[in-house]
Amino acid sequence: MAEAKGHDYALFLGCIAPNRYPGCESAGIACSKKLGINLHPMKGASCCPAPGAFGSIDLNVWYAMAARNVVIAEKMGMDIALECNGCYKSIYEVNEKLKHNDDLRDMVNEVLKTVPDPTDPTKKGTMEFKGTIDVFHLIELYSDPKICGPDRIKESVTRPLTGTRIGVHYGCHLIKPKKERHLGDTENPMWIEELVAALGAEPVQYRKKMQCCGAGGGVRGYDLVHAIDITNEKLGYLHDAKVDAVTEVCPFCQLQFDRGQIEIKEKFGKMWGLPVLHFNELLGLAQGMSPTDLALDMHAIPVDPFLKKIL
Amino acid sequence: MAKAKGYSDPKMEEKLKDRYYYREYSNPDFTKKVHDLARTVNHMCFQCGTCTGSCPSAPRSSYRIRLFMRRNVMGLEDESLTDPDLWLCTTCYCCTDRCPRDIAPTDVIMAMRNIAYQRGIVPVNFLKTVQAIYQSGHGVPNNDVNRAVRVRLGLAKDPPTTHSYPEFLPGIRQIIDHWHVKEKADKIVAEAEKHG
Ligand code: SF4
Ligand code: SF4
């Protein structure tokens, strides 16, 4: 899908970025554009749907709803780009599963037949999963030298994040399970650190870097104290490593680390006050966007201590 | 699970209670059903414990993924499905990446949860997400504070999803209704709320 003007993708938004951290969405679109990645809205897309909730209850509904979202992009004739690990789990994984399992694809298509067409909601019988597109997380497009790569990111930086120490939280569903993904090592990956370094910041290693944020699998809703206890452990290790901020590539992890710190204060009496930034927000700052344009005021934990170091 | 010995002293009864498993506790169909749903070689587990050792939920609860793997091989359906720990897996896939037998324990848990749901055993928070998606197409829907911020950022006040195009909601509801999930969710949630 490479063109002289850049690379075009259908942008799958999901829920938490557009509805809780809209700065992730606006930064994703604006920053990608500067990197030659054009994102096009997917009209009528829904929740991915939430892999923890739907996957736990009825995998068939999960396959079919995710497939409906994939088909919207198939009809646009574009690969999908997205910015949330949870969405990646649903959209990437269902796309691959349906491509490789005829029984699942047939089952899903049987249901999709009755669903309205995204180009014309009065039309039915035209929705069919064909398996014609691929699904990418924006961060892997940023990292891929054929699309963008760290050098190009570096060139786009107008306000280097010099003097800041940043810990990377990869999250789970972007890279795990590794044999169903294609993004390499899951014990100590370093490719997002390379992108953080391209922004001028110092990426910092910390204990249990690959541990889950604690929110997934419906655990945040099922047992909040259990979920934030996992988060609290990671925050402690990030604190030990003296980071100025933690960056992630998943608005759900972001919610867990950001609002989670308020909940940790309530339940455990400890206030870490660690700024949490989606990589898109970090990239936006480095490309010169203002904190207001990034809606950083929507964060539960003030980002100001981090901003003071770079503004 | 254990058979009573009939001692009058409850302490003695507890101490000497029968710790054997009997054939009647085992449902081989359960192992098979999990296999079909999870699409993983669940029966290959040799109980090494690498999964529990990798699990972020294990150090802070009684949840042991290895135990669920064993119960699965033994066909201990009731014991698996009625254990509240079933819902403490964060689906982080650490165990899956490390299992030396190439099993996906995470997917075994997801399959067990699916079977539990079929039997009406399911925490309500899972069902509430289903209800939210049925209502608006989003698990986490928009709100007015966020709409104002979106406008400030130069975005449409609602994203170009089902929020802006509600005409697609009937199609999504059709998918959910095909498996009667909303119907069942409403019933279980109403029941749970009645009992406080
Ligand atoms: S790591 Fe694999 S083989 Fe070892 S106990 Fe867990 S599921 Fe069984
Ligand atoms: S996927 Fe679930 S069982 Fe496996 S390590 Fe993670 S939390 Fe534990």
Coordinates of C-alpha atoms and ligand atoms in Angstrom, one line a residue:
Chain A
M1 CA 0.0 0.0 0.0
A2 CA 3.0 2.3 -0.3
E3 CA 2.5 5.4 -2.4
A4 CA 4.7 8.3 -3.2
K5 CA 2.7 10.6 -0.9
G6 CA 3.1 8.2 2.1
H7 CA 1.5 5.2 3.6
D8 CA -2.3 5.0 4.0
Y9 CA -4.0 3.1 6.8
A10 CA -7.5 2.8 8.2
L11 CA -7.4 4.1 11.7
F12 CA -9.1 1.9 14.2
L13 CA -9.8 4.0 17.3
G14 CA -11.3 1.7 19.9
C15 CA -12.8 3.2 23.0
I16 CA -10.4 4.5 25.6
A17 CA -8.2 6.7 23.4
P18 CA -11.1 8.7 21.8
N19 CA -13.4 8.6 24.9
R20 CA -10.9 9.1 27.8
Y21 CA -7.5 10.3 26.4
P22 CA -8.4 12.2 23.2
G23 CA -4.9 13.5 23.0
C24 CA -3.7 10.0 22.0
E25 CA -6.0 10.2 19.0
S26 CA -5.2 13.8 17.9
A27 CA -1.5 13.2 18.4
G28 CA -1.6 9.9 16.6
I29 CA -3.1 11.5 13.6
A30 CA -1.0 14.7 13.6
C31 CA 2.3 13.0 14.4
S32 CA 1.9 10.2 11.9
K33 CA 1.2 12.6 9.2
K34 CA 4.6 14.2 9.7
L35 CA 6.1 10.8 9.4
G36 CA 4.4 10.0 6.1
I37 CA 1.6 7.8 7.6
N38 CA -1.9 8.9 6.7
L39 CA -4.6 7.7 8.9
H40 CA -8.2 7.4 7.6
P41 CA -11.2 7.1 9.9
M42 CA -13.2 3.9 9.9
K43 CA -16.8 4.9 9.7
G44 CA -19.1 3.0 12.1
A45 CA -16.4 0.9 13.8
S46 CA -17.2 -0.3 17.3
C47 CA -15.4 -1.4 20.4
C48 CA -12.8 -3.9 19.3
P49 CA -14.6 -5.6 21.4
A50 CA -12.9 -5.7 24.8
P51 CA -10.9 -9.0 24.7
G52 CA -11.1 -9.5 28.4
A53 CA -14.8 -9.1 28.7
F54 CA -16.1 -10.7 25.5
G55 CA -13.3 -13.3 25.2
S56 CA -14.1 -14.5 28.7
I57 CA -17.8 -14.8 28.0
D58 CA -18.3 -15.9 24.4
L59 CA -15.4 -16.2 22.0
N60 CA -17.8 -16.5 19.1
V61 CA -19.2 -13.0 19.7
W62 CA -15.6 -11.7 20.1
Y63 CA -14.6 -13.2 16.7
A64 CA -17.6 -11.9 14.9
M65 CA -17.6 -8.4 16.3
A66 CA -13.9 -7.9 15.7
A67 CA -14.3 -9.4 12.2
R68 CA -17.0 -6.8 11.5
N69 CA -14.5 -4.1 12.3
V70 CA -11.8 -5.7 10.1
V71 CA -14.3 -5.9 7.2
I72 CA -14.9 -2.1 7.3
A73 CA -11.2 -1.7 6.5
E74 CA -11.3 -4.4 3.9
K75 CA -13.9 -2.4 2.2
M76 CA -11.8 0.7 2.4
G77 CA -9.0 -1.3 0.8
M78 CA -6.5 -0.4 3.5
D79 CA -4.5 -2.1 6.2
I80 CA -5.5 -1.1 9.7
A81 CA -3.3 0.9 12.1
L82 CA -4.3 1.3 15.7
E83 CA -2.8 2.6 19.0
C84 CA -4.1 0.3 21.7
N85 CA -2.7 -3.1 22.8
G86 CA -6.2 -4.3 23.7
C87 CA -7.5 -3.4 20.2
Y88 CA -4.4 -5.1 18.8
K89 CA -5.3 -8.3 20.6
S90 CA -8.8 -8.3 19.2
I91 CA -8.3 -6.9 15.7
Y92 CA -4.9 -8.4 14.9
E93 CA -5.5 -11.8 16.4
V94 CA -9.0 -12.3 15.1
N95 CA -7.8 -11.2 11.6
E96 CA -5.1 -13.8 11.7
K97 CA -7.3 -16.5 13.3
L98 CA -10.0 -16.1 10.6
K99 CA -7.4 -16.1 7.8
H100 CA -6.0 -19.4 9.0
N101 CA -9.1 -21.3 10.3
D102 CA -11.8 -22.0 7.8
D103 CA -14.3 -23.2 10.3
L104 CA -14.1 -19.9 12.3
R105 CA -14.3 -17.8 9.1
D106 CA -17.4 -19.7 7.9
M107 CA -19.1 -19.3 11.2
V108 CA -18.4 -15.6 11.3
N109 CA -19.4 -15.0 7.7
E110 CA -22.7 -16.7 8.3
V111 CA -23.5 -14.0 10.9
L112 CA -22.0 -11.1 9.0
K113 CA -24.3 -11.8 6.1
T114 CA -27.1 -10.3 8.0
V115 CA -25.3 -7.2 9.2
P116 CA -25.6 -3.7 7.4
D117 CA -22.9 -2.6 5.0
P118 CA -20.5 0.2 6.3
T119 CA -20.7 2.0 3.0
D120 CA -24.5 2.0 3.0
P121 CA -26.3 0.9 6.2
T122 CA -29.5 0.1 4.2
K123 CA -27.6 -2.6 2.3
K124 CA -27.3 -6.1 3.7
G125 CA -25.6 -9.3 2.5
T126 CA -22.4 -7.6 1.5
M127 CA -20.4 -8.0 4.7
E128 CA -17.9 -10.8 4.4
F129 CA -14.6 -11.5 5.9
K130 CA -12.2 -12.0 3.0
G131 CA -8.8 -11.8 4.8
T132 CA -7.4 -9.2 2.4
I133 CA -5.7 -6.8 4.9
D134 CA -3.2 -6.8 7.6
V135 CA -3.3 -5.1 11.1
F136 CA -0.6 -3.0 12.6
H137 CA 0.0 -1.2 15.8
L138 CA 1.2 2.4 15.1
I139 CA 4.3 1.8 17.2
E140 CA 5.4 -1.0 14.9
L141 CA 4.9 1.2 11.9
Y142 CA 7.0 3.9 13.7
S143 CA 9.7 1.4 14.3
D144 CA 9.7 -0.2 10.8
P145 CA 12.4 1.5 8.7
K146 CA 10.5 0.6 5.6
I147 CA 7.6 2.8 6.8
C148 CA 9.2 5.2 9.2
G149 CA 12.0 4.1 11.5
P150 CA 13.8 5.8 14.4
D151 CA 15.9 8.0 12.1
R152 CA 12.8 9.5 10.5
I153 CA 11.3 10.0 14.0
K154 CA 14.5 11.8 15.1
E155 CA 14.3 14.1 12.1
S156 CA 10.8 15.1 13.0
V157 CA 11.7 16.2 16.5
T158 CA 11.7 19.9 17.1
R159 CA 11.7 19.8 20.9
P160 CA 14.0 17.0 22.0
L161 CA 13.2 15.5 25.4
T162 CA 16.8 15.9 26.5
G163 CA 17.5 15.3 30.1
T164 CA 14.5 13.1 30.8
R165 CA 14.6 9.5 32.0
I166 CA 11.8 7.4 30.6
G167 CA 10.7 3.8 31.5
V168 CA 8.9 1.8 28.8
H169 CA 5.9 -0.3 29.6
Y170 CA 5.3 -2.6 26.5
G171 CA 2.1 -4.0 27.8
C172 CA 1.1 -7.6 27.0
H173 CA -1.0 -8.0 23.9
L174 CA 1.2 -6.1 21.5
I175 CA 4.0 -8.8 21.6
K176 CA 2.6 -11.8 23.5
P177 CA 1.9 -14.6 22.8
K178 CA 5.1 -14.3 20.8
K179 CA 4.5 -17.2 18.5
E180 CA 1.2 -15.6 17.3
R181 CA 2.9 -12.2 16.9
H182 CA 5.9 -11.2 14.8
L183 CA 7.6 -8.6 17.0
G184 CA 10.4 -10.6 18.4
D185 CA 11.7 -11.2 22.0
T186 CA 9.2 -10.8 24.8
E187 CA 11.6 -11.2 27.8
N188 CA 13.5 -8.0 27.2
P189 CA 12.7 -6.2 24.0
M190 CA 14.4 -2.9 23.3
W191 CA 12.8 -1.6 20.1
I192 CA 10.5 0.9 21.8
E193 CA 13.5 2.2 23.8
E194 CA 15.1 3.0 20.5
L195 CA 12.2 5.1 19.6
V196 CA 12.2 6.9 23.0
A197 CA 15.9 7.6 22.4
A198 CA 15.1 9.0 19.0
L199 CA 13.0 11.6 20.8
G200 CA 16.1 12.7 22.7
A201 CA 15.1 11.1 26.1
E202 CA 17.1 8.5 28.0
P203 CA 15.3 5.2 28.1
V204 CA 15.7 3.5 31.4
Q205 CA 15.7 -0.2 32.2
Y206 CA 13.8 -1.3 35.4
R207 CA 12.9 -4.4 37.2
K208 CA 10.1 -6.6 35.9
K209 CA 9.8 -4.4 32.8
M210 CA 7.6 -7.0 31.1
Q211 CA 5.1 -7.4 33.9
C212 CA 1.5 -6.8 33.1
C213 CA -0.2 -3.4 34.2
G214 CA -2.7 -5.5 36.1
A215 CA -5.9 -4.3 34.3
G216 CA -6.4 -7.0 31.7
G217 CA -8.6 -10.0 31.5
G218 CA -11.5 -8.2 33.3
V219 CA -9.4 -8.2 36.5
R220 CA -9.7 -4.4 36.9
G221 CA -13.4 -4.7 37.0
Y222 CA -13.5 -8.0 39.0
D223 CA -11.0 -7.2 41.7
L224 CA -9.7 -3.7 41.7
V225 CA -7.4 -4.1 44.7
H226 CA -5.7 -7.1 43.0
A227 CA -5.3 -5.2 39.8
I228 CA -3.8 -2.1 41.3
D229 CA -1.5 -4.2 43.5
I230 CA 0.2 -5.4 40.3
T231 CA 0.4 -1.8 39.1
N232 CA 1.8 -0.7 42.4
E233 CA 4.6 -3.2 42.2
K234 CA 5.7 -1.9 38.8
L235 CA 5.4 1.8 40.0
G236 CA 7.8 0.9 42.8
Y237 CA 10.4 -0.5 40.4
L238 CA 10.0 2.5 38.1
H239 CA 10.5 4.8 41.1
D240 CA 13.6 2.9 42.1
A241 CA 15.0 3.5 38.6
K242 CA 14.4 7.2 39.0
V243 CA 12.4 7.8 35.9
D244 CA 10.7 11.1 35.1
A245 CA 7.8 9.3 33.3
V246 CA 6.6 6.0 32.1
T247 CA 5.5 5.6 28.5
E248 CA 3.2 3.0 27.1
V249 CA 1.4 2.2 23.8
C250 CA -2.0 1.2 25.2
P251 CA -4.6 3.6 26.5
F252 CA -5.9 0.8 28.8
C253 CA -2.5 0.4 30.4
Q254 CA -2.4 4.2 30.6
L255 CA -5.7 4.3 32.4
Q256 CA -4.4 1.7 34.8
F257 CA -1.1 3.5 35.6
D258 CA -2.7 7.0 35.6
R259 CA -6.1 6.6 37.4
G260 CA -4.6 3.6 39.1
Q261 CA -2.3 5.9 41.1
I262 CA -5.3 7.7 42.5
E263 CA -6.8 4.3 43.5
I264 CA -3.5 3.2 45.0
K265 CA -3.5 6.4 47.1
E266 CA -7.0 5.6 48.3
K267 CA -6.5 1.9 49.0
F268 CA -2.8 1.7 50.0
G269 CA -2.1 5.3 51.1
K270 CA 0.9 5.7 48.8
M271 CA 1.1 8.5 46.2
W272 CA 3.7 7.9 43.5
G273 CA 2.9 11.0 41.4
L274 CA 4.6 9.5 38.3
P275 CA 3.5 11.0 35.0
V276 CA 2.2 8.5 32.5
L277 CA 2.4 9.2 28.8
H278 CA 1.2 7.3 25.7
F279 CA 4.1 7.2 23.2
N280 CA 1.9 9.3 20.8
E281 CA 1.7 12.0 23.5
L282 CA 5.4 11.9 24.0
L283 CA 6.0 12.1 20.2
G284 CA 3.5 15.0 20.1
L285 CA 5.5 16.9 22.7
A286 CA 8.8 16.1 20.9
Q287 CA 7.3 17.3 17.6
G288 CA 6.4 20.6 19.3
M289 CA 2.7 20.1 20.1
S290 CA 1.5 22.0 23.2
P291 CA 0.3 20.2 26.4
T292 CA -3.1 21.8 25.7
D293 CA -3.2 20.4 22.2
L294 CA -2.5 17.0 23.7
A295 CA -5.2 17.3 26.3
L296 CA -2.6 16.4 29.0
D297 CA -5.0 18.0 31.5
M298 CA -7.2 14.9 31.0
H299 CA -4.6 12.9 32.9
A300 CA -5.4 12.0 36.6
I301 CA -1.7 12.4 37.6
P302 CA -0.4 15.8 36.6
V303 CA 2.3 15.6 33.9
D304 CA 3.8 19.0 34.9
P305 CA 6.9 17.7 36.6
F306 CA 7.9 16.1 33.3
L307 CA 6.9 19.1 31.3
K308 CA 9.1 21.4 33.4
K309 CA 12.1 19.4 32.3
I310 CA 11.4 19.9 28.6
L311 CA 9.5 23.2 28.1
Chain B
M1 CA -15.0 -32.8 46.9
A2 CA -13.7 -34.9 49.8
K3 CA -15.8 -37.8 51.2
A4 CA -16.7 -37.4 54.9
K5 CA -15.4 -40.0 57.3
G6 CA -18.1 -39.4 59.9
Y7 CA -16.0 -38.4 62.9
S8 CA -18.0 -36.4 65.5
D9 CA -15.0 -34.1 66.2
P10 CA -14.9 -31.6 63.3
K11 CA -11.1 -31.1 63.7
M12 CA -10.5 -34.8 63.4
E13 CA -12.9 -34.9 60.4
E14 CA -10.9 -32.2 58.7
K15 CA -7.5 -33.8 59.5
L16 CA -8.4 -37.2 58.3
K17 CA -10.7 -36.3 55.5
D18 CA -10.5 -38.3 52.3
R19 CA -8.1 -36.6 49.8
Y20 CA -8.6 -38.9 46.9
Y21 CA -10.4 -38.0 43.7
Y22 CA -12.9 -40.5 42.3
R23 CA -13.9 -41.2 38.8
E24 CA -17.3 -39.6 39.3
Y25 CA -15.7 -36.2 39.9
S26 CA -14.1 -36.3 36.5
N27 CA -15.9 -35.2 33.3
P28 CA -13.7 -36.1 30.3
D29 CA -15.9 -34.0 28.1
F30 CA -14.7 -31.0 30.0
T31 CA -11.1 -31.6 28.9
K32 CA -12.2 -32.0 25.3
K33 CA -14.5 -29.0 25.4
V34 CA -11.7 -26.8 26.7
H35 CA -9.4 -28.2 24.0
D36 CA -11.9 -27.3 21.2
L37 CA -12.5 -23.8 22.5
A38 CA -8.9 -23.0 23.4
R39 CA -7.4 -24.7 20.4
T40 CA -4.3 -25.6 22.4
V41 CA -2.8 -28.9 23.5
N42 CA -4.0 -28.6 27.1
H43 CA -3.6 -32.4 27.8
M44 CA 0.2 -32.1 27.3
C45 CA 0.7 -30.3 30.6
F46 CA 3.4 -32.1 32.7
Q47 CA 2.9 -29.9 35.8
C48 CA 6.3 -28.2 35.7
G49 CA 4.9 -25.0 37.2
T50 CA 6.6 -22.6 34.9
C51 CA 3.2 -21.0 34.3
T52 CA 2.6 -20.2 38.0
G53 CA 6.2 -19.0 38.3
S54 CA 5.6 -16.5 35.6
C55 CA 2.1 -15.3 36.7
P56 CA 1.7 -11.8 38.1
S57 CA -1.5 -12.9 39.8
A58 CA 0.0 -15.8 41.7
P59 CA 2.1 -13.9 44.3
R60 CA -0.9 -11.8 45.5
S61 CA -3.7 -14.4 45.6
S62 CA -4.5 -18.1 45.9
Y63 CA -4.8 -18.3 42.0
R64 CA -2.5 -21.0 40.6
I65 CA -2.7 -21.5 36.9
R66 CA -0.9 -24.8 37.2
L67 CA -3.7 -26.1 39.4
F68 CA -6.2 -25.1 36.8
M69 CA -4.2 -26.9 34.2
R70 CA -4.2 -30.1 36.3
R71 CA -7.9 -29.8 37.0
N72 CA -8.4 -29.5 33.3
V73 CA -6.5 -32.7 32.4
M74 CA -8.4 -34.5 35.2
G75 CA -11.7 -33.3 33.9
L76 CA -12.6 -31.6 37.2
E77 CA -15.2 -29.3 35.8
D78 CA -17.1 -28.2 38.9
E79 CA -14.0 -27.6 40.9
S80 CA -12.6 -25.4 38.1
L81 CA -15.7 -23.4 37.3
T82 CA -16.8 -22.6 40.8
D83 CA -13.4 -21.4 41.9
P84 CA -13.5 -17.6 42.1
D85 CA -9.8 -17.5 41.3
L86 CA -10.7 -18.4 37.7
W87 CA -11.4 -14.7 37.1
L88 CA -8.0 -13.5 38.4
C89 CA -6.0 -14.2 35.2
T90 CA -5.0 -10.8 33.6
T91 CA -4.4 -12.6 30.3
C92 CA -0.9 -11.3 30.2
Y93 CA 0.3 -14.4 28.3
C94 CA 3.6 -14.7 30.2
C95 CA 2.8 -18.4 31.0
T96 CA 2.0 -19.0 27.3
D97 CA 5.3 -17.6 26.2
R98 CA 7.2 -19.7 28.7
C99 CA 5.4 -23.1 28.8
P100 CA 7.9 -25.7 27.8
R101 CA 5.1 -27.9 26.4
D102 CA 3.9 -25.2 24.0
I103 CA 0.5 -25.0 25.7
A104 CA -1.4 -21.7 26.0
P105 CA -2.6 -21.8 29.6
T106 CA -4.1 -18.4 29.1
D107 CA -6.4 -19.7 26.4
V108 CA -7.3 -22.7 28.7
I109 CA -8.5 -20.1 31.3
M110 CA -10.5 -18.2 28.6
A111 CA -12.1 -21.4 27.5
M112 CA -13.0 -22.4 31.1
R113 CA -14.5 -18.9 31.6
N114 CA -16.6 -19.4 28.4
I115 CA -17.9 -22.7 29.8
A116 CA -18.5 -21.1 33.2
Y117 CA -20.6 -18.4 31.5
Q118 CA -22.6 -21.0 29.7
R119 CA -23.5 -22.4 33.1
G120 CA -24.4 -19.0 34.4
I121 CA -21.3 -18.6 36.6
V122 CA -19.8 -15.2 35.7
P123 CA -18.9 -12.0 37.6
V124 CA -21.3 -9.2 36.7
N125 CA -18.5 -6.7 35.7
F126 CA -17.9 -8.8 32.6
L127 CA -21.6 -8.6 31.7
K128 CA -21.8 -4.9 32.3
T129 CA -19.2 -4.3 29.6
V130 CA -21.4 -6.4 27.3
Q131 CA -24.4 -4.2 28.2
A132 CA -22.4 -1.0 27.5
I133 CA -21.3 -2.3 24.1
Y134 CA -24.8 -3.3 23.2
Q135 CA -26.1 0.1 24.2
S136 CA -23.5 2.3 22.4
G137 CA -21.1 0.1 20.5
H138 CA -18.4 1.1 23.0
G139 CA -17.2 -0.6 26.2
V140 CA -16.0 2.7 27.4
P141 CA -18.5 5.3 26.0
N142 CA -17.9 9.0 25.5
N143 CA -19.1 11.7 28.0
D144 CA -19.7 15.4 28.0
V145 CA -16.4 16.4 29.7
N146 CA -14.5 14.5 27.0
R147 CA -16.7 15.9 24.2
A148 CA -15.7 19.4 25.2
V149 CA -12.0 18.5 25.2
R150 CA -12.3 16.7 21.8
V151 CA -13.7 19.9 20.3
R152 CA -10.9 21.9 21.8
L153 CA -8.4 19.6 20.1
G154 CA -10.1 20.1 16.8
L155 CA -11.6 16.6 16.8
A156 CA -15.3 15.9 16.2
K157 CA -17.1 15.9 19.5
D158 CA -17.9 12.2 19.0
P159 CA -15.4 9.8 17.3
P160 CA -16.3 8.6 13.8
T161 CA -17.4 5.2 15.3
T162 CA -20.9 4.0 16.2
H163 CA -21.0 7.1 18.4
S164 CA -21.3 9.3 15.2
Y165 CA -23.0 6.6 13.1
P166 CA -25.6 5.0 15.4
E167 CA -27.2 3.5 12.3
F168 CA -24.6 0.7 12.6
L169 CA -25.7 -0.3 16.1
P170 CA -28.5 -2.6 15.0
G171 CA -25.9 -4.7 13.1
I172 CA -23.7 -5.0 16.2
R173 CA -26.7 -5.9 18.4
Q174 CA -27.6 -8.6 15.8
I175 CA -24.2 -10.2 16.3
I176 CA -24.5 -10.1 20.1
D177 CA -28.1 -11.4 19.9
H178 CA -27.1 -14.2 17.5
W179 CA -25.5 -15.9 20.6
H180 CA -28.2 -14.5 23.0
V181 CA -25.5 -12.9 25.1
K182 CA -27.3 -9.7 25.9
E183 CA -30.4 -11.6 27.0
K184 CA -28.4 -13.8 29.3
A185 CA -26.3 -10.9 30.6
D186 CA -29.5 -8.9 31.5
K187 CA -30.9 -11.9 33.3
I188 CA -27.8 -12.6 35.4
V189 CA -27.2 -9.0 36.2
A190 CA -30.9 -8.5 37.3
E191 CA -30.7 -11.6 39.5
A192 CA -27.4 -10.4 41.1
E193 CA -28.8 -7.0 41.8
K194 CA -31.9 -8.5 43.4
H195 CA -29.7 -10.4 45.8
G196 CA -27.6 -7.3 46.5
Ligands
SF4_1 S1 4.1 -24.3 32.1 FE1 3.0 -25.6 30.7 S2 3.6 -27.7 31.1 FE2 4.3 -26.5 32.8 S3 2.7 -26.6 34.4 FE3 2.2 -24.8 33.2 S4 0.9 -25.5 31.5 FE4 1.8 -27.3 32.4
SF4_2 S1 -1.9 -15.2 31.4 FE1 -3.0 -15.4 33.3 S2 -2.4 -17.3 34.1 FE2 -0.9 -16.8 32.6 S3 0.8 -15.7 33.7 FE3 -0.7 -14.1 33.0 S4 -2.1 -13.8 34.6 FE4 -1.1 -15.7 35.0

